[in-house]
mmCIF file of C-alpha atoms in Angstrom:
data_model
loop_
_atom_site.group_PDB
_atom_site.id
_atom_site.type_symbol
_atom_site.label_atom_id
_atom_site.label_comp_id
_atom_site.label_asym_id
_atom_site.label_seq_id
_atom_site.Cartn_x
_atom_site.Cartn_y
_atom_site.Cartn_z
ATOM 1 C CA MET U 1 -88.107 -46.258 9.169
ATOM 2 C CA ASP U 2 -86.550 -49.212 7.371
ATOM 3 C CA LYS U 3 -86.240 -52.437 9.321
ATOM 4 C CA LYS U 4 -82.796 -52.930 10.847
ATOM 5 C CA LEU U 5 -80.651 -55.601 9.271
ATOM 6 C CA ASN U 6 -79.874 -58.555 11.506
ATOM 7 C CA ILE U 7 -76.118 -59.291 11.479
ATOM 8 C CA ALA U 8 -74.284 -62.094 13.265
ATOM 9 C CA ILE U 9 -70.617 -62.337 14.106
ATOM 10 C CA VAL U 10 -68.781 -65.638 14.388
ATOM 11 C CA GLY U 11 -65.371 -65.467 16.073
ATOM 12 C CA LEU U 12 -65.128 -62.978 18.900
ATOM 13 C CA GLY U 13 -61.495 -62.048 19.121
ATOM 14 C CA ASN U 14 -60.169 -58.548 18.417
ATOM 15 C CA ARG U 15 -61.602 -58.160 14.900
ATOM 16 C CA GLY U 16 -64.993 -59.581 15.789
ATOM 17 C CA LYS U 17 -65.426 -57.532 18.967
ATOM 18 C CA HIS U 18 -63.514 -54.314 18.436
ATOM 19 C CA CYS U 19 -63.709 -53.776 14.689
ATOM 20 C CA PHE U 20 -66.891 -55.225 13.242
ATOM 21 C CA GLY U 21 -68.807 -55.363 16.546
ATOM 22 C CA SER U 22 -68.032 -51.812 17.520
ATOM 23 C CA LEU U 23 -68.696 -50.377 14.049
ATOM 24 C CA LEU U 24 -71.955 -52.228 13.570
ATOM 25 C CA LYS U 25 -73.107 -51.045 16.999
ATOM 26 C CA GLN U 26 -72.664 -47.417 15.880
ATOM 27 C CA ARG U 27 -75.010 -47.856 12.939
ATOM 28 C CA SER U 28 -78.758 -47.137 13.011
ATOM 29 C CA ASP U 29 -79.587 -49.405 10.061
ATOM 30 C CA CYS U 30 -78.475 -52.713 11.560
ATOM 31 C CA ARG U 31 -78.008 -54.610 14.792
ATOM 32 C CA VAL U 32 -75.818 -57.415 16.083
ATOM 33 C CA ALA U 33 -78.556 -59.998 16.415
ATOM 34 C CA ALA U 34 -76.419 -63.030 17.265
ATOM 35 C CA LEU U 35 -72.922 -63.912 18.420
ATOM 36 C CA CYS U 36 -71.106 -67.171 17.980
ATOM 37 C CA ASP U 37 -67.890 -68.379 19.509
ATOM 38 C CA THR U 38 -66.754 -71.824 20.683
ATOM 39 C CA ASN U 39 -65.974 -70.104 23.972
ATOM 40 C CA ARG U 40 -69.315 -69.191 25.519
ATOM 41 C CA HIS U 41 -67.755 -67.135 28.310
ATOM 42 C CA ARG U 42 -66.148 -64.887 25.786
ATOM 43 C CA ALA U 43 -69.361 -64.587 23.764
ATOM 44 C CA GLU U 44 -71.323 -63.620 26.894
ATOM 45 C CA LEU U 45 -68.824 -60.846 27.650
ATOM 46 C CA VAL U 46 -69.069 -59.419 24.122
ATOM 47 C CA ALA U 47 -72.875 -59.635 24.268
ATOM 48 C CA ARG U 48 -72.840 -57.012 27.055
ATOM 49 C CA ASP U 49 -71.805 -54.432 24.431
ATOM 50 C CA HIS U 50 -74.903 -55.087 22.330
ATOM 51 C CA ASP U 51 -78.702 -55.086 22.564
ATOM 52 C CA ASP U 52 -79.458 -58.574 23.835
ATOM 53 C CA PRO U 53 -78.013 -60.699 20.991
ATOM 54 C CA ALA U 54 -78.573 -64.467 20.921
ATOM 55 C CA ILE U 55 -75.476 -66.416 21.947
ATOM 56 C CA TYR U 56 -74.279 -69.619 20.313
ATOM 57 C CA THR U 57 -71.286 -71.910 20.496
ATOM 58 C CA ASP U 58 -72.326 -73.872 17.402
ATOM 59 C CA PHE U 59 -72.319 -71.982 14.101
ATOM 60 C CA ALA U 60 -74.628 -74.408 12.290
ATOM 61 C CA GLU U 61 -77.187 -74.150 15.070
ATOM 62 C CA MET U 62 -77.115 -70.363 14.871
ATOM 63 C CA LEU U 63 -77.740 -70.463 11.111
ATOM 64 C CA ASP U 64 -80.689 -72.789 11.628
ATOM 65 C CA LYS U 65 -82.375 -70.771 14.360
ATOM 66 C CA GLU U 66 -81.724 -67.144 13.428
ATOM 67 C CA GLN U 67 -83.213 -65.067 10.613
ATOM 68 C CA LEU U 68 -80.039 -63.299 9.479
ATOM 69 C CA ASP U 69 -79.319 -60.732 6.775
ATOM 70 C CA GLY U 70 -75.574 -61.213 7.046
ATOM 71 C CA VAL U 71 -72.784 -62.985 8.842
ATOM 72 C CA VAL U 72 -69.356 -61.531 9.661
ATOM 73 C CA ILE U 73 -66.688 -64.280 9.793
ATOM 74 C CA THR U 74 -63.769 -63.329 12.022
ATOM 75 C CA THR U 75 -62.690 -66.754 13.226
ATOM 76 C CA PRO U 76 -59.079 -67.934 13.053
ATOM 77 C CA ASP U 77 -58.199 -68.363 9.352
ATOM 78 C CA GLU U 78 -58.330 -72.149 9.369
ATOM 79 C CA PHE U 79 -62.126 -71.983 9.903
ATOM 80 C CA HIS U 80 -62.973 -69.422 7.226
ATOM 81 C CA GLU U 81 -63.756 -71.968 4.578
ATOM 82 C CA GLN U 82 -66.000 -74.116 6.823
ATOM 83 C CA CYS U 83 -67.997 -71.150 8.133
ATOM 84 C CA ALA U 84 -68.374 -69.461 4.729
ATOM 85 C CA VAL U 85 -69.608 -72.625 3.082
ATOM 86 C CA LEU U 86 -72.157 -73.304 5.812
ATOM 87 C CA ALA U 87 -73.488 -69.688 5.715
ATOM 88 C CA LEU U 88 -73.798 -69.626 1.912
ATOM 89 C CA GLN U 89 -75.546 -72.981 1.900
ATOM 90 C CA LYS U 90 -78.091 -71.404 4.261
ATOM 91 C CA LYS U 91 -78.480 -68.455 1.805
ATOM 92 C CA VAL U 92 -76.970 -65.901 4.153
ATOM 93 C CA ASN U 93 -74.863 -62.929 2.934
ATOM 94 C CA VAL U 94 -71.274 -63.105 4.256
ATOM 95 C CA ILE U 95 -68.193 -61.021 4.744
ATOM 96 C CA ILE U 96 -65.024 -62.932 5.489
ATOM 97 C CA ASP U 97 -62.203 -61.094 7.117
ATOM 98 C CA LYS U 98 -59.012 -61.691 5.171
ATOM 99 C CA PRO U 99 -57.724 -64.118 4.024
ATOM 100 C CA LEU U 100 -60.541 -65.723 2.098
ATOM 101 C CA ALA U 101 -59.082 -69.109 3.021
ATOM 102 C CA THR U 102 -55.676 -70.534 3.811
ATOM 103 C CA THR U 103 -55.342 -72.443 0.525
ATOM 104 C CA VAL U 104 -56.356 -71.988 -3.100
ATOM 105 C CA SER U 105 -58.461 -75.143 -2.884
ATOM 106 C CA GLY U 106 -60.311 -73.717 0.127
ATOM 107 C CA CYS U 107 -60.969 -70.515 -1.826
ATOM 108 C CA LYS U 108 -62.386 -72.544 -4.714
ATOM 109 C CA ASN U 109 -64.752 -74.390 -2.388
ATOM 110 C CA ILE U 110 -66.135 -71.054 -1.092
ATOM 111 C CA MET U 111 -66.415 -69.614 -4.603
ATOM 112 C CA ALA U 112 -68.440 -72.653 -5.717
ATOM 113 C CA GLU U 113 -70.955 -71.994 -2.950
ATOM 114 C CA VAL U 114 -71.124 -68.304 -3.842
ATOM 115 C CA GLU U 115 -72.170 -69.204 -7.360
ATOM 116 C CA LYS U 116 -74.912 -71.574 -6.106
ATOM 117 C CA SER U 117 -76.210 -69.265 -3.408
ATOM 118 C CA GLY U 118 -76.549 -66.027 -5.326
ATOM 119 C CA LYS U 119 -75.883 -64.114 -2.100
ATOM 120 C CA ILE U 120 -73.638 -61.118 -1.307
ATOM 121 C CA ALA U 121 -70.149 -62.400 -0.502
ATOM 122 C CA MET U 122 -67.347 -60.027 0.411
ATOM 123 C CA ILE U 123 -63.792 -60.371 1.646
ATOM 124 C CA GLY U 124 -62.380 -58.042 4.250
ATOM 125 C CA PHE U 125 -59.586 -56.350 2.344
ATOM 126 C CA ASN U 126 -59.861 -53.162 4.373
ATOM 127 C CA MET U 127 -56.689 -51.660 2.926
ATOM 128 C CA ARG U 128 -58.613 -50.879 -0.268
ATOM 129 C CA HIS U 129 -60.592 -48.387 1.793
ATOM 130 C CA ASN U 130 -57.515 -46.551 3.105
ATOM 131 C CA PRO U 131 -57.600 -42.922 1.882
ATOM 132 C CA ILE U 132 -53.858 -42.910 1.091
ATOM 133 C CA LEU U 133 -54.119 -46.031 -1.048
ATOM 134 C CA LEU U 134 -57.338 -44.830 -2.707
ATOM 135 C CA LYS U 135 -55.481 -41.695 -3.858
ATOM 136 C CA LEU U 136 -52.482 -43.767 -4.947
ATOM 137 C CA LYS U 137 -54.777 -45.945 -7.046
ATOM 138 C CA GLU U 138 -56.273 -42.828 -8.606
ATOM 139 C CA ILE U 139 -52.807 -41.507 -9.490
ATOM 140 C CA ILE U 140 -51.734 -44.772 -11.065
ATOM 141 C CA ASP U 141 -54.969 -45.062 -13.086
ATOM 142 C CA SER U 142 -54.621 -41.462 -14.309
ATOM 143 C CA GLY U 143 -51.376 -42.331 -16.103
ATOM 144 C CA MET U 144 -49.413 -39.702 -14.217
ATOM 145 C CA LEU U 145 -46.651 -42.257 -13.523
ATOM 146 C CA GLY U 146 -46.736 -43.684 -17.023
ATOM 147 C CA ARG U 147 -46.628 -47.475 -17.378
ATOM 148 C CA VAL U 148 -45.874 -49.006 -13.980
ATOM 149 C CA ILE U 149 -42.923 -51.362 -14.132
ATOM 150 C CA MET U 150 -42.143 -51.979 -10.484
ATOM 151 C CA ILE U 151 -43.848 -51.716 -7.120
ATOM 152 C CA GLU U 152 -42.397 -52.182 -3.642
ATOM 153 C CA ASN U 153 -43.842 -52.114 -0.162
ATOM 154 C CA SER U 154 -42.629 -52.801 3.327
ATOM 155 C CA GLU U 155 -44.713 -53.469 6.406
ATOM 156 C CA TYR U 156 -43.153 -52.884 9.749
ATOM 157 C CA TYR U 157 -45.467 -54.179 12.410
ATOM 158 C CA ASN U 158 -44.935 -54.084 16.118
ATOM 159 C CA GLY U 159 -46.798 -57.388 16.240
ATOM 160 C CA GLY U 160 -44.417 -59.891 17.766
ATOM 161 C CA ARG U 161 -46.084 -59.677 21.112
ATOM 162 C CA THR U 162 -49.440 -60.311 19.440
ATOM 163 C CA TYR U 163 -48.855 -62.456 16.392
ATOM 164 C CA MET U 164 -46.227 -64.733 17.879
ATOM 165 C CA ALA U 165 -48.090 -65.149 21.190
ATOM 166 C CA ARG U 166 -51.468 -66.281 19.859
ATOM 167 C CA TRP U 167 -52.970 -68.375 17.039
ATOM 168 C CA ASN U 168 -51.677 -66.110 14.256
ATOM 169 C CA GLY U 169 -48.176 -67.384 14.918
ATOM 170 C CA LYS U 170 -49.123 -71.030 14.240
ATOM 171 C CA LYS U 171 -49.025 -72.138 10.640
ATOM 172 C CA SER U 172 -51.674 -74.710 11.329
ATOM 173 C CA SER U 173 -54.130 -71.947 12.181
ATOM 174 C CA SER U 174 -53.085 -69.177 9.842
ATOM 175 C CA GLY U 175 -51.630 -70.975 6.844
ATOM 176 C CA GLY U 176 -48.437 -69.066 7.530
ATOM 177 C CA LEU U 177 -47.881 -65.316 7.731
ATOM 178 C CA TRP U 178 -47.342 -64.875 4.000
ATOM 179 C CA ILE U 179 -51.033 -65.850 3.763
ATOM 180 C CA HIS U 180 -52.443 -64.368 7.004
ATOM 181 C CA LYS U 181 -50.607 -61.062 6.887
ATOM 182 C CA GLY U 182 -49.151 -60.896 3.354
ATOM 183 C CA CYS U 183 -52.492 -61.422 1.645
ATOM 184 C CA HIS U 184 -53.354 -57.763 2.484
ATOM 185 C CA ASP U 185 -50.281 -56.520 0.648
ATOM 186 C CA PHE U 186 -50.479 -58.928 -2.264
ATOM 187 C CA ASP U 187 -54.099 -57.830 -2.816
ATOM 188 C CA VAL U 188 -53.022 -54.180 -2.754
ATOM 189 C CA PHE U 189 -50.391 -54.931 -5.431
ATOM 190 C CA ASN U 190 -52.986 -56.687 -7.593
ATOM 191 C CA TRP U 191 -55.553 -53.922 -7.073
ATOM 192 C CA LEU U 192 -53.178 -50.994 -7.732
ATOM 193 C CA LEU U 193 -51.869 -52.664 -10.861
ATOM 194 C CA GLY U 194 -55.330 -53.390 -12.280
ATOM 195 C CA PHE U 195 -55.293 -57.131 -11.584
ATOM 196 C CA PRO U 196 -52.655 -58.520 -13.951
ATOM 197 C CA LYS U 197 -52.201 -62.235 -13.413
ATOM 198 C CA PRO U 198 -49.218 -63.106 -11.128
ATOM 199 C CA ARG U 199 -46.922 -65.600 -12.803
ATOM 200 C CA LYS U 200 -44.293 -66.643 -10.284
ATOM 201 C CA VAL U 201 -43.240 -66.033 -6.703
ATOM 202 C CA THR U 202 -40.145 -66.462 -4.604
ATOM 203 C CA ALA U 203 -39.744 -65.761 -0.912
ATOM 204 C CA PHE U 204 -37.080 -65.720 1.747
ATOM 205 C CA SER U 205 -38.100 -65.611 5.440
ATOM 206 C CA GLY U 206 -37.232 -66.918 8.841
ATOM 207 C CA MET U 207 -37.553 -66.621 12.595
ATOM 208 C CA SER U 208 -34.510 -64.450 13.428
ATOM 209 C CA VAL U 209 -35.590 -63.127 16.844
ATOM 210 C CA PHE U 210 -38.571 -64.844 18.385
ATOM 211 C CA ASN U 211 -36.916 -68.109 19.367
ATOM 212 C CA PRO U 212 -35.421 -69.426 22.615
ATOM 213 C CA ASP U 213 -31.950 -68.219 21.597
ATOM 214 C CA ASN U 214 -33.046 -64.588 21.923
ATOM 215 C CA TYR U 215 -34.838 -64.107 25.200
ATOM 216 C CA PRO U 216 -34.530 -60.357 26.054
ATOM 217 C CA PHE U 217 -33.358 -61.176 29.603
ATOM 218 C CA GLU U 218 -30.881 -63.423 31.326
ATOM 219 C CA ILE U 219 -32.132 -66.818 32.456
ATOM 220 C CA GLU U 220 -31.950 -66.908 36.254
ATOM 221 C CA ASN U 221 -31.458 -70.011 38.390
ATOM 222 C CA GLU U 222 -32.535 -72.269 35.465
ATOM 223 C CA ILE U 223 -36.085 -70.815 35.670
ATOM 224 C CA ASP U 224 -37.830 -71.445 32.350
ATOM 225 C CA PRO U 225 -39.798 -68.556 30.779
ATOM 226 C CA GLY U 226 -43.514 -68.828 30.144
ATOM 227 C CA PRO U 227 -45.587 -70.715 29.361
ATOM 228 C CA SER U 228 -47.736 -67.548 29.316
ATOM 229 C CA CYS U 229 -46.868 -63.978 30.185
ATOM 230 C CA ARG U 230 -49.183 -63.751 33.161
ATOM 231 C CA GLU U 231 -47.564 -66.877 34.677
ATOM 232 C CA CYS U 232 -43.977 -66.074 33.731
ATOM 233 C CA TYR U 233 -41.384 -65.354 36.412
ATOM 234 C CA TYR U 234 -39.672 -62.777 34.154
ATOM 235 C CA TYR U 235 -42.895 -60.835 33.589
ATOM 236 C CA LYS U 236 -43.844 -60.887 37.241
ATOM 237 C CA ASN U 237 -40.456 -59.482 38.123
ATOM 238 C CA GLY U 238 -40.425 -56.805 35.442
ATOM 239 C CA LYS U 239 -37.619 -58.380 33.444
ATOM 240 C CA CYS U 240 -39.333 -58.984 30.055
ATOM 241 C CA PRO U 241 -39.844 -55.894 27.866
ATOM 242 C CA ASP U 242 -41.954 -57.905 25.434
ATOM 243 C CA ALA U 243 -44.574 -59.181 27.845
ATOM 244 C CA ALA U 244 -48.217 -58.565 26.861
ATOM 245 C CA VAL U 245 -50.940 -59.551 29.280
ATOM 246 C CA TYR U 246 -54.530 -59.364 28.069
ATOM 247 C CA ASN U 247 -57.865 -58.629 29.707
ATOM 248 C CA GLU U 248 -58.392 -61.210 32.466
ATOM 249 C CA ASP U 249 -62.094 -61.479 31.868
ATOM 250 C CA GLU U 250 -61.907 -62.359 28.193
ATOM 251 C CA TRP U 251 -58.589 -64.209 28.129
ATOM 252 C CA GLY U 252 -57.977 -65.366 31.703
ATOM 253 C CA LYS U 253 -58.418 -68.621 33.563
ATOM 254 C CA GLU U 254 -62.232 -68.815 33.239
ATOM 255 C CA ALA U 255 -62.060 -68.518 29.479
ATOM 256 C CA GLN U 256 -59.080 -70.817 29.254
ATOM 257 C CA ALA U 257 -60.870 -73.525 31.223
ATOM 258 C CA LEU U 258 -63.401 -73.844 28.382
ATOM 259 C CA ASP U 259 -61.080 -74.261 25.420
ATOM 260 C CA GLY U 260 -57.486 -74.128 26.668
ATOM 261 C CA TYR U 261 -56.653 -71.157 24.440
ATOM 262 C CA VAL U 262 -53.901 -68.920 25.817
ATOM 263 C CA LYS U 263 -53.525 -65.531 24.084
ATOM 264 C CA ASP U 264 -50.348 -64.490 25.907
ATOM 265 C CA SER U 265 -48.131 -67.535 25.335
ATOM 266 C CA CYS U 266 -44.385 -66.795 25.284
ATOM 267 C CA MET U 267 -43.590 -65.370 21.881
ATOM 268 C CA TYR U 268 -40.053 -66.687 22.120
ATOM 269 C CA GLN U 269 -41.461 -70.200 22.076
ATOM 270 C CA SER U 270 -43.456 -69.639 18.842
ATOM 271 C CA ASP U 271 -44.209 -72.075 16.089
ATOM 272 C CA MET U 272 -40.969 -72.048 14.098
ATOM 273 C CA SER U 273 -42.796 -72.680 10.832
ATOM 274 C CA VAL U 274 -43.820 -69.019 10.672
ATOM 275 C CA HIS U 275 -41.454 -66.048 10.271
ATOM 276 C CA ASP U 276 -40.732 -62.808 12.052
ATOM 277 C CA ASN U 277 -39.222 -61.205 8.930
ATOM 278 C CA GLY U 278 -39.101 -61.908 5.222
ATOM 279 C CA ILE U 279 -39.143 -60.713 1.632
ATOM 280 C CA ALA U 280 -41.441 -62.017 -1.135
ATOM 281 C CA ILE U 281 -41.040 -61.182 -4.844
ATOM 282 C CA VAL U 282 -43.845 -61.469 -7.403
ATOM 283 C CA GLU U 283 -43.527 -61.308 -11.176
ATOM 284 C CA TYR U 284 -46.681 -60.735 -13.227
ATOM 285 C CA GLU U 285 -47.441 -61.930 -16.704
ATOM 286 C CA ASN U 286 -47.274 -58.331 -18.005
ATOM 287 C CA GLY U 287 -43.669 -58.027 -16.739
ATOM 288 C CA VAL U 288 -44.384 -55.885 -13.654
ATOM 289 C CA ARG U 289 -42.325 -56.931 -10.644
ATOM 290 C CA ALA U 290 -43.375 -56.429 -7.033
ATOM 291 C CA SER U 291 -41.578 -56.947 -3.769
ATOM 292 C CA HIS U 292 -43.129 -57.134 -0.309
ATOM 293 C CA SER U 293 -41.196 -57.220 2.932
ATOM 294 C CA GLU U 294 -42.621 -57.648 6.351
ATOM 295 C CA CYS U 295 -41.032 -57.507 9.764
ATOM 296 C CA PHE U 296 -42.588 -58.073 13.164
ATOM 297 C CA VAL U 297 -39.545 -57.025 15.214
ATOM 298 C CA THR U 298 -40.081 -53.274 15.314
ATOM 299 C CA GLY U 299 -41.112 -50.443 17.625
ATOM 300 C CA LYS U 300 -43.516 -48.852 15.193
ATOM 301 C CA SER U 301 -46.198 -50.051 12.760
ATOM 302 C CA TYR U 302 -46.713 -48.706 9.231
ATOM 303 C CA ARG U 303 -46.683 -49.645 5.547
ATOM 304 C CA SER U 304 -44.603 -47.848 2.919
ATOM 305 C CA TYR U 305 -45.097 -47.944 -0.840
ATOM 306 C CA THR U 306 -42.941 -47.057 -3.838
ATOM 307 C CA ILE U 307 -44.415 -47.202 -7.337
ATOM 308 C CA VAL U 308 -42.042 -46.840 -10.297
ATOM 309 C CA GLY U 309 -43.436 -45.869 -13.685
ATOM 310 C CA THR U 310 -41.941 -44.788 -17.017
ATOM 311 C CA LYS U 311 -42.882 -41.121 -16.292
ATOM 312 C CA GLY U 312 -42.285 -40.934 -12.534
ATOM 313 C CA ILE U 313 -41.997 -42.464 -9.136
ATOM 314 C CA ALA U 314 -44.431 -42.194 -6.231
ATOM 315 C CA TYR U 315 -43.773 -42.643 -2.505
ATOM 316 C CA THR U 316 -46.141 -42.825 0.471
ATOM 317 C CA LYS U 317 -46.603 -44.316 3.919
ATOM 318 C CA THR U 318 -49.852 -45.278 5.525
ATOM 319 C CA ASP U 319 -49.032 -43.312 8.715
ATOM 320 C CA ASP U 320 -48.471 -40.165 6.631
ATOM 321 C CA THR U 321 -50.882 -37.718 5.028
ATOM 322 C CA LYS U 322 -49.137 -37.189 1.683
ATOM 323 C CA ILE U 323 -48.032 -38.861 -1.533
ATOM 324 C CA THR U 324 -44.881 -37.558 -3.196
ATOM 325 C CA ILE U 325 -44.199 -37.931 -6.913
ATOM 326 C CA ASN U 326 -40.884 -37.212 -8.646
ATOM 327 C CA THR U 327 -41.282 -36.895 -12.369
ATOM 328 C CA ARG U 328 -38.764 -38.488 -14.672
ATOM 329 C CA TYR U 329 -38.264 -35.777 -17.314
ATOM 330 C CA LYS U 330 -39.439 -32.482 -15.838
ATOM 331 C CA LYS U 331 -37.512 -33.148 -12.674
ATOM 332 C CA GLU U 332 -40.308 -31.718 -10.576
ATOM 333 C CA THR U 333 -41.782 -32.858 -7.229
ATOM 334 C CA ILE U 334 -45.565 -33.063 -6.875
ATOM 335 C CA THR U 335 -47.180 -33.581 -3.491
ATOM 336 C CA PHE U 336 -50.720 -34.624 -2.760
ATOM 337 C CA GLU U 337 -52.063 -33.983 0.710
ATOM 338 C CA ILE U 338 -54.570 -36.558 1.957
ATOM 339 C CA THR U 339 -57.291 -35.681 4.467
ATOM 340 C CA PRO U 340 -57.159 -38.176 7.339
ATOM 341 C CA VAL U 341 -60.273 -40.276 8.031
ATOM 342 C CA GLU U 342 -61.308 -41.457 11.457
ATOM 343 C CA GLY U 343 -61.121 -45.166 12.220
ATOM 344 C CA ASP U 344 -58.659 -48.026 12.531
ATOM 345 C CA HIS U 345 -56.300 -48.886 9.689
ATOM 346 C CA GLY U 346 -56.216 -45.243 8.589
ATOM 347 C CA GLY U 347 -60.019 -45.060 8.344
ATOM 348 C CA ALA U 348 -60.215 -48.233 6.257
ATOM 349 C CA ASP U 349 -62.275 -50.355 8.680
ATOM 350 C CA PRO U 350 -65.375 -48.106 8.732
ATOM 351 C CA GLY U 351 -65.351 -48.041 4.928
ATOM 352 C CA LEU U 352 -65.260 -51.823 4.827
ATOM 353 C CA VAL U 353 -68.177 -52.288 7.164
ATOM 354 C CA ASP U 354 -70.182 -49.607 5.402
ATOM 355 C CA SER U 355 -69.669 -51.343 2.022
ATOM 356 C CA PHE U 356 -70.953 -54.659 3.405
ATOM 357 C CA VAL U 357 -74.083 -53.094 4.841
ATOM 358 C CA ARG U 358 -74.839 -51.153 1.695
ATOM 359 C CA ALA U 359 -74.245 -54.245 -0.443
ATOM 360 C CA ILE U 360 -76.801 -56.226 1.603
ATOM 361 C CA LYS U 361 -79.297 -53.394 0.998
ATOM 362 C CA GLY U 362 -78.816 -53.838 -2.750
ATOM 363 C CA GLU U 363 -76.583 -50.868 -3.420
ATOM 364 C CA LYS U 364 -73.750 -51.210 -5.885
ATOM 365 C CA VAL U 365 -70.411 -50.914 -4.120
ATOM 366 C CA LYS U 366 -66.833 -51.411 -5.229
ATOM 367 C CA THR U 367 -65.493 -54.357 -3.345
ATOM 368 C CA ALA U 368 -63.018 -57.182 -3.620
ATOM 369 C CA THR U 369 -64.287 -60.241 -5.460
ATOM 370 C CA PHE U 370 -63.620 -63.768 -4.247
ATOM 371 C CA GLU U 371 -61.545 -64.398 -7.394
ATOM 372 C CA GLU U 372 -59.356 -61.524 -6.207
ATOM 373 C CA GLY U 373 -59.291 -62.978 -2.710
ATOM 374 C CA MET U 374 -58.197 -66.309 -4.123
ATOM 375 C CA MET U 375 -55.385 -64.702 -6.069
ATOM 376 C CA SER U 376 -53.923 -63.028 -2.975
ATOM 377 C CA THR U 377 -54.116 -66.370 -1.148
ATOM 378 C CA ALA U 378 -52.419 -68.016 -4.125
ATOM 379 C CA ILE U 379 -49.460 -65.587 -3.931
ATOM 380 C CA GLY U 380 -49.244 -66.108 -0.170
ATOM 381 C CA GLN U 381 -49.413 -69.874 -0.498
ATOM 382 C CA ALA U 382 -46.784 -69.780 -3.258
ATOM 383 C CA ALA U 383 -44.550 -67.688 -0.970
ATOM 384 C CA GLU U 384 -44.925 -70.228 1.847
ATOM 385 C CA LEU U 385 -44.066 -73.055 -0.588
ATOM 386 C CA SER U 386 -41.102 -71.114 -1.990
ATOM 387 C CA LYS U 387 -39.641 -70.615 1.465
ATOM 388 C CA GLU U 388 -40.252 -74.268 2.414
ATOM 389 C CA GLU U 389 -38.850 -75.808 -0.792
ATOM 390 C CA GLU U 390 -36.316 -73.092 -1.584
ATOM 391 C CA ARG U 391 -37.468 -72.575 -5.176
ATOM 392 C CA VAL U 392 -39.461 -70.337 -7.494
ATOM 393 C CA VAL U 393 -43.150 -71.294 -7.490
ATOM 394 C CA PHE U 394 -45.376 -70.732 -10.490
ATOM 395 C CA ILE U 395 -48.904 -69.599 -9.611
ATOM 396 C CA ASP U 396 -50.453 -72.051 -12.066
ATOM 397 C CA GLU U 397 -49.085 -74.919 -9.959
ATOM 398 C CA LEU U 398 -51.708 -73.940 -7.358
ATOM 399 C CA LEU U 399 -54.485 -72.684 -9.596
ATOM 400 C CA ASN U 400 -54.570 -75.760 -11.788
ATOM 401 C CA LYS U 401 -54.680 -78.352 -9.010
#
């Protein structure tokens, strides 16, 4: 039997524990050999799910002491660059959960280390492994729609109670939601279209709901909400429909005492530099136009896509099992039924983890390059800049710095 690959995970939040950790545990060809998180209490709790992994609070120390075949980087986005550079300098294969970094310059720094290291380096664009989108890509590449001239997608995400209540809702940690969340969708645009170069971006976004003017309850006796859900008067008395209290062991007082991180802070007191809804528009050098809208004030989560070509138009949703095409001249409707795949994100997460393991073994797999990761970050960064400065931003402004 082949020797199991030794994989480490740095950053033990939801993605580190429940996505990569759980999926790696299910495999017979690798093991989670080490865990790293600045919060040792949380790392010790995650370690219970695995076969006696080493535990670290210092990433550099882990890299020095462990013989690793790969590292999964699922820290908050602001630390992606630092962790990736360190791992690549130690000649360790890496997969970085999206985004690659929060700035184009950060992406370039990682890419420079990839070139010097010669190691496997992947970015976690799991949406490319979604069966619906894989079929949509096949349809576009077949020419069935003709020349694509426009692409639209919308993401409705019931994520206010998660994104706005934790580090994702702070621009200092995420780079802004056009980068943290939008990079998924910008990458899907680039991938579906065959990677034309984006030319310019404009974006409109704002915090329309998750602010102190919109508490979903009446303030009583001048009692302030928050600061966290578990401490809040309105949660304790059943008055806040948006309250989300997390596992006490991982996110309660003992964990908070080590680093002060509160996962269930009041979402109505979020960082106002991020948005809860917005629209971004991208124009490519080949003339294709794409629009992406995202909204975190919803009761359901899904992505929808519309692809317009010279011969037809295609529609699909990621929570559906079909793609519908209306042809332009024959006036016919063609429907493709997609077989569902088990796993989170429509079966995309298992495909992502499998690709990383196979790549470490030396197999050739189709995966996102870091150049592609940088381009999705560039679009997201341009959207953030467009919103901030109220102007059209040209991608070369960021790429040529």
